[in-house]
Short mmCIF file of C-alpha atoms in Angstrom, two decimals:
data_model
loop_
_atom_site.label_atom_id
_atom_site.label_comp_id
_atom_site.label_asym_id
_atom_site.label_seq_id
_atom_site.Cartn_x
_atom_site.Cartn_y
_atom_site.Cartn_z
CA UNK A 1 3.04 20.46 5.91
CA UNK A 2 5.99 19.51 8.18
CA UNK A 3 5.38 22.88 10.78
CA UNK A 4 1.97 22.21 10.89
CA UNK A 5 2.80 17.84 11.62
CA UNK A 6 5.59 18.85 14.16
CA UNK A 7 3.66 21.39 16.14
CA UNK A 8 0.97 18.50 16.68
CA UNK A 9 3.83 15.67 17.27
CA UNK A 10 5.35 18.24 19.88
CA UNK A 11 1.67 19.58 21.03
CA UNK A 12 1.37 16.12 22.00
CA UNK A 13 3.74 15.65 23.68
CA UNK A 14 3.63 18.56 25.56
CA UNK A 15 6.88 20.09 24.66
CA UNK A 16 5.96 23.15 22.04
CA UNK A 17 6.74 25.60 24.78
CA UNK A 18 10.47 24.39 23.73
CA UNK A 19 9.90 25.86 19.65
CA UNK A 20 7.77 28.89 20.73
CA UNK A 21 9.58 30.25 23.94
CA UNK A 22 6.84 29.71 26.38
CA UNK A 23 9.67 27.21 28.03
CA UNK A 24 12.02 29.58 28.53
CA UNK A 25 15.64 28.17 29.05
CA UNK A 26 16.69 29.19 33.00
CA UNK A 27 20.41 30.24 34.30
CA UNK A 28 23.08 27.27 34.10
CA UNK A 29 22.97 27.05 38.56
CA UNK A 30 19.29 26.24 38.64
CA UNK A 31 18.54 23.37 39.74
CA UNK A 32 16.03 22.93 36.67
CA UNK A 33 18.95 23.46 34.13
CA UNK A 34 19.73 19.67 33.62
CA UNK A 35 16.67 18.85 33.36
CA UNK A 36 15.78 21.41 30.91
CA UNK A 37 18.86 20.69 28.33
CA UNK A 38 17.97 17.32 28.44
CA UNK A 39 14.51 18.06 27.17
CA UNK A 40 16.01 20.38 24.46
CA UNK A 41 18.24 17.77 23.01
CA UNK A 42 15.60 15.44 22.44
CA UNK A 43 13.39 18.00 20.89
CA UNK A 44 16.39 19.17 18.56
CA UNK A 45 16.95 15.53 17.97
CA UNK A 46 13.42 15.35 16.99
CA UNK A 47 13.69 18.40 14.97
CA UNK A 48 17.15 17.35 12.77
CA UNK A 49 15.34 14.10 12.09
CA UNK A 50 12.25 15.50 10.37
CA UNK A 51 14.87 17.23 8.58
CA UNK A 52 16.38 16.61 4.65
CA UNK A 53 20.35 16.45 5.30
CA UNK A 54 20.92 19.94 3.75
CA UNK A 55 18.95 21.24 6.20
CA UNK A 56 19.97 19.45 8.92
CA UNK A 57 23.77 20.83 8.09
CA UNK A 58 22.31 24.62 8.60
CA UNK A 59 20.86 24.71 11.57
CA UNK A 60 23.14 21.71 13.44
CA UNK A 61 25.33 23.45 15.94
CA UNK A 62 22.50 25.83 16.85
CA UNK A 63 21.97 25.18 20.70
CA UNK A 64 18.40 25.71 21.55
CA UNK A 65 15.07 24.34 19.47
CA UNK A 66 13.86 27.32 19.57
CA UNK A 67 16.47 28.51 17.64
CA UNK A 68 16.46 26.08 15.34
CA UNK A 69 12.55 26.71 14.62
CA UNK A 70 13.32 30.27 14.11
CA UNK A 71 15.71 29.95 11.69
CA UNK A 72 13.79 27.01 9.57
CA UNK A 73 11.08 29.64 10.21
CA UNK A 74 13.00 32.64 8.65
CA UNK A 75 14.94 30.31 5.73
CA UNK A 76 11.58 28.71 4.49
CA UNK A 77 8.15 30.73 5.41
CA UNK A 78 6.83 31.93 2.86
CA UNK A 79 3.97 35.02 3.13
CA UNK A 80 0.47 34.41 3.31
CA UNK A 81 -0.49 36.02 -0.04
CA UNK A 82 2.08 34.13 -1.58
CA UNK A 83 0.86 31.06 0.20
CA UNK A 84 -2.14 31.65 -0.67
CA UNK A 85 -1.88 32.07 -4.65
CA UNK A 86 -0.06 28.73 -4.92
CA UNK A 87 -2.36 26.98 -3.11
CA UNK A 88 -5.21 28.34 -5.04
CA UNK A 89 -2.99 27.35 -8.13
CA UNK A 90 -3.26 24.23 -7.27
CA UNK A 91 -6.64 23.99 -6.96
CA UNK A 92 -7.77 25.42 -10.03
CA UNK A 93 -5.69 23.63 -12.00
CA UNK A 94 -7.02 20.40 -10.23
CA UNK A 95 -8.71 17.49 -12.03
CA UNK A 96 -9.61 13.39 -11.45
CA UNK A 97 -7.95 12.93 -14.92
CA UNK A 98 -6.95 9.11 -14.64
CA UNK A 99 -7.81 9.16 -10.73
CA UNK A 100 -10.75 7.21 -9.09
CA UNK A 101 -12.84 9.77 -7.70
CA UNK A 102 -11.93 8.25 -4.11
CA UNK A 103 -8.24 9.37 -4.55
CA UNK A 104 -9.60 13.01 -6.79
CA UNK A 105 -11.33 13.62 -3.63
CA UNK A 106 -8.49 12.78 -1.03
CA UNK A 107 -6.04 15.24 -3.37
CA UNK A 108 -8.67 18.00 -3.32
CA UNK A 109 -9.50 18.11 0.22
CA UNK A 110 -6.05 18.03 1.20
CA UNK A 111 -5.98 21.26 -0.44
CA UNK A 112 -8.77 22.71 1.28
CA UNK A 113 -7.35 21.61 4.62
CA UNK A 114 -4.53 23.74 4.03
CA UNK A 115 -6.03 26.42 2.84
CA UNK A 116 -8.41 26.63 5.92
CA UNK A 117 -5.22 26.74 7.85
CA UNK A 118 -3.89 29.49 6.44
CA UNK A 119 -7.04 31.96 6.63
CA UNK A 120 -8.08 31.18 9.64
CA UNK A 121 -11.31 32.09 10.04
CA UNK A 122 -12.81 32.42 13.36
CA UNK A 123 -15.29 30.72 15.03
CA UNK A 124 -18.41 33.17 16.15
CA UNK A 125 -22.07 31.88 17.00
CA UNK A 126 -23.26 34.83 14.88
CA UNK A 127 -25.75 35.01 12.31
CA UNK A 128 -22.82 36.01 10.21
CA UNK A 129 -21.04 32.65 10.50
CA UNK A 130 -23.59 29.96 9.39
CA UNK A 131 -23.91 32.64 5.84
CA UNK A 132 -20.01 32.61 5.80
CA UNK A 133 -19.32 28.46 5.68
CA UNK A 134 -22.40 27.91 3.51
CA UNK A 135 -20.88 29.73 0.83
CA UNK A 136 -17.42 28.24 1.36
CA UNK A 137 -19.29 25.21 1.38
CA UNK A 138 -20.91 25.36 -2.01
CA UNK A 139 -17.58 27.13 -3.50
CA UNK A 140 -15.62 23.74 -2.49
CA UNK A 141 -18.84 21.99 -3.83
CA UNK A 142 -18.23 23.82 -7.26
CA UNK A 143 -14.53 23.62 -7.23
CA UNK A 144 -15.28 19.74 -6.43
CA UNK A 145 -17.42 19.22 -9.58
CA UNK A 146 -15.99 21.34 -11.93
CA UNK A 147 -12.87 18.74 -11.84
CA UNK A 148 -15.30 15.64 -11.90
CA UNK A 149 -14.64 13.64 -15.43
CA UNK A 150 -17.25 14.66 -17.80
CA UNK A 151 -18.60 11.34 -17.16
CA UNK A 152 -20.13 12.49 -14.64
CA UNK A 153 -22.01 14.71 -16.49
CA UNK A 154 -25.69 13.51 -15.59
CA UNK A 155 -25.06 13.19 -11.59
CA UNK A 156 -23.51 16.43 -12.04
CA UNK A 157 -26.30 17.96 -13.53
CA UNK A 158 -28.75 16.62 -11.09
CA UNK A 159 -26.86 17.77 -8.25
CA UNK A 160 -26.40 21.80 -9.52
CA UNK A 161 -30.32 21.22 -9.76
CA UNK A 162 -30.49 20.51 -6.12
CA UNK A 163 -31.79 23.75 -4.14
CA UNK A 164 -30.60 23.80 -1.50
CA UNK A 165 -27.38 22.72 -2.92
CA UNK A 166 -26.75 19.37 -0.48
CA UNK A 167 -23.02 19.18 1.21
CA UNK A 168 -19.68 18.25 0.31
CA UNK A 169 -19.91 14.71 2.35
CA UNK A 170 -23.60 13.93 0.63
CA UNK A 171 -22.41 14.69 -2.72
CA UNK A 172 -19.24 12.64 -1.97
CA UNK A 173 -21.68 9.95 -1.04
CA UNK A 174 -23.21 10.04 -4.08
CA UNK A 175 -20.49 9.86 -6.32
CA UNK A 176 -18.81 7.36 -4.23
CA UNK A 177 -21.91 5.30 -4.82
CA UNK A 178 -22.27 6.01 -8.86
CA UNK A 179 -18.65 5.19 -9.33
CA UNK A 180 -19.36 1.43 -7.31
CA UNK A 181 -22.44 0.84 -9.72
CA UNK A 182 -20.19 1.30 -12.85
CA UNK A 183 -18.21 -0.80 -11.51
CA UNK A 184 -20.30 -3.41 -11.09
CA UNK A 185 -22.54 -2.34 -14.40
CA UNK A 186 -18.92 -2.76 -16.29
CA UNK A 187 -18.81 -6.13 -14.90
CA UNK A 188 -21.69 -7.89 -15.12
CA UNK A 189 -20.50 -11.66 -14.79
CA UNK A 190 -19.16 -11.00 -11.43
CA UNK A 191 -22.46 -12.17 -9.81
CA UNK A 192 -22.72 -14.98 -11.76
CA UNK A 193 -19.13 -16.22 -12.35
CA UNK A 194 -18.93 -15.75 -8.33
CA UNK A 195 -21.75 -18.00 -7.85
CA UNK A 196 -20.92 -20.81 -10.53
CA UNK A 197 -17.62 -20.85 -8.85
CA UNK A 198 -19.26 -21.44 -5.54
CA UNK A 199 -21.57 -23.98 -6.75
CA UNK A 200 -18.63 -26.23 -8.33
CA UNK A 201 -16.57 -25.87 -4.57
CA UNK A 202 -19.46 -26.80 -2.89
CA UNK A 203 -20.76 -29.74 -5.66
CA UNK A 204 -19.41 -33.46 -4.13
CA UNK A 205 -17.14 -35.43 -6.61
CA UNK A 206 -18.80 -38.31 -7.41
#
């Protein structure tokens, strides 16, 4: 989570050629030198303040960012299949629990997110493609509903029964929309006592 926020903070501001070499420091005559270390110090002063202090004590009196990347890089990366088996740890193990569905939702997609990141799957305008995220699609549409509270049971039901199976954004429509009604169903002198309190602001004291 922090490489992949800093490489879009320093995408943006156009200074990742200063982590991944593209910027390549010149000789200490140029006439671009001063310019250059200047740049590098504020993108290692961005860099150590991202940075927990035991961290920050490591890689302090390294002189480049890009050698400060590399070395956060080498200290912390972890492979992909190990990546990838936490992750997916995660995921299984996954349910709403005591959580809204709202905030189920925001933890499970997070997870997705990263996932997505690290398999990067490419983008084609084959045939192949469109078969390849529809059944990503309806295995985050499982893993989605398998962690629902079983009272959810009915919607549930009614969605597996859905051919085609609809998307991940319509089905978090619709359970968006059955957790407001139960809301409302669980109180049902909202309407009323929202009303009466109206009336009696409105009503002149005689």
């Amino acid at each position: 989570m922090w490489k992949r926020s800093m490489i879009l903070a320093l995408s943006a501001k156009n200074k990742i050629g200063f982590i991944d070499g593209s910027i390549e420091k010149p000789n200490s005559n140029s006439p671009d030198y001063h310019n250059w270390n200047i740049v590098n110090s504020m993108v290692i002063s961005w860099l150590l303040n991202s940075l927990s202090k035991e961290i920050v004590e490591s890689v302090l009196f390294l002189q480049t960012a890009k050698e400060i990347w590399n070395e956060i890089n080498q200290m912390y990366e972890q492979s992909n299949g190990a990546l990838i088996f936490q992750i997916q740890k995660q995921l299984f193990s996954l349910s709403q629990g005591s959580d809204d569905f709202s905030t189920y939702f925001t933890k499970i997609k997070r997870i997705w997110d990263e996932l997505k990141t690290i398999h990067e799957i490419p983008n084609c305008s084959c045939g192949s493609a469109a078969a390849i995220n529809k059944f990503l699609e309806e295995q985050m549409l499982v893993q989605l509903l398998m962690g629902v509270n079983d009272s959810y049971k009915a919607i549930r039901g009614q969605i597996l029964m859905m051919s085609p199976l609809p998307s991940v954004s319509t089905v978090h429509s619709l359970l968006i929309h059955e957790e407001r009604q139960r809301e409302i169903s669980a109180n049902p002198n909202l309407t009323t006592d929202f009303i009466a309190m109206h009336v009696n602001n409105s009503t002149p004291n005689y």
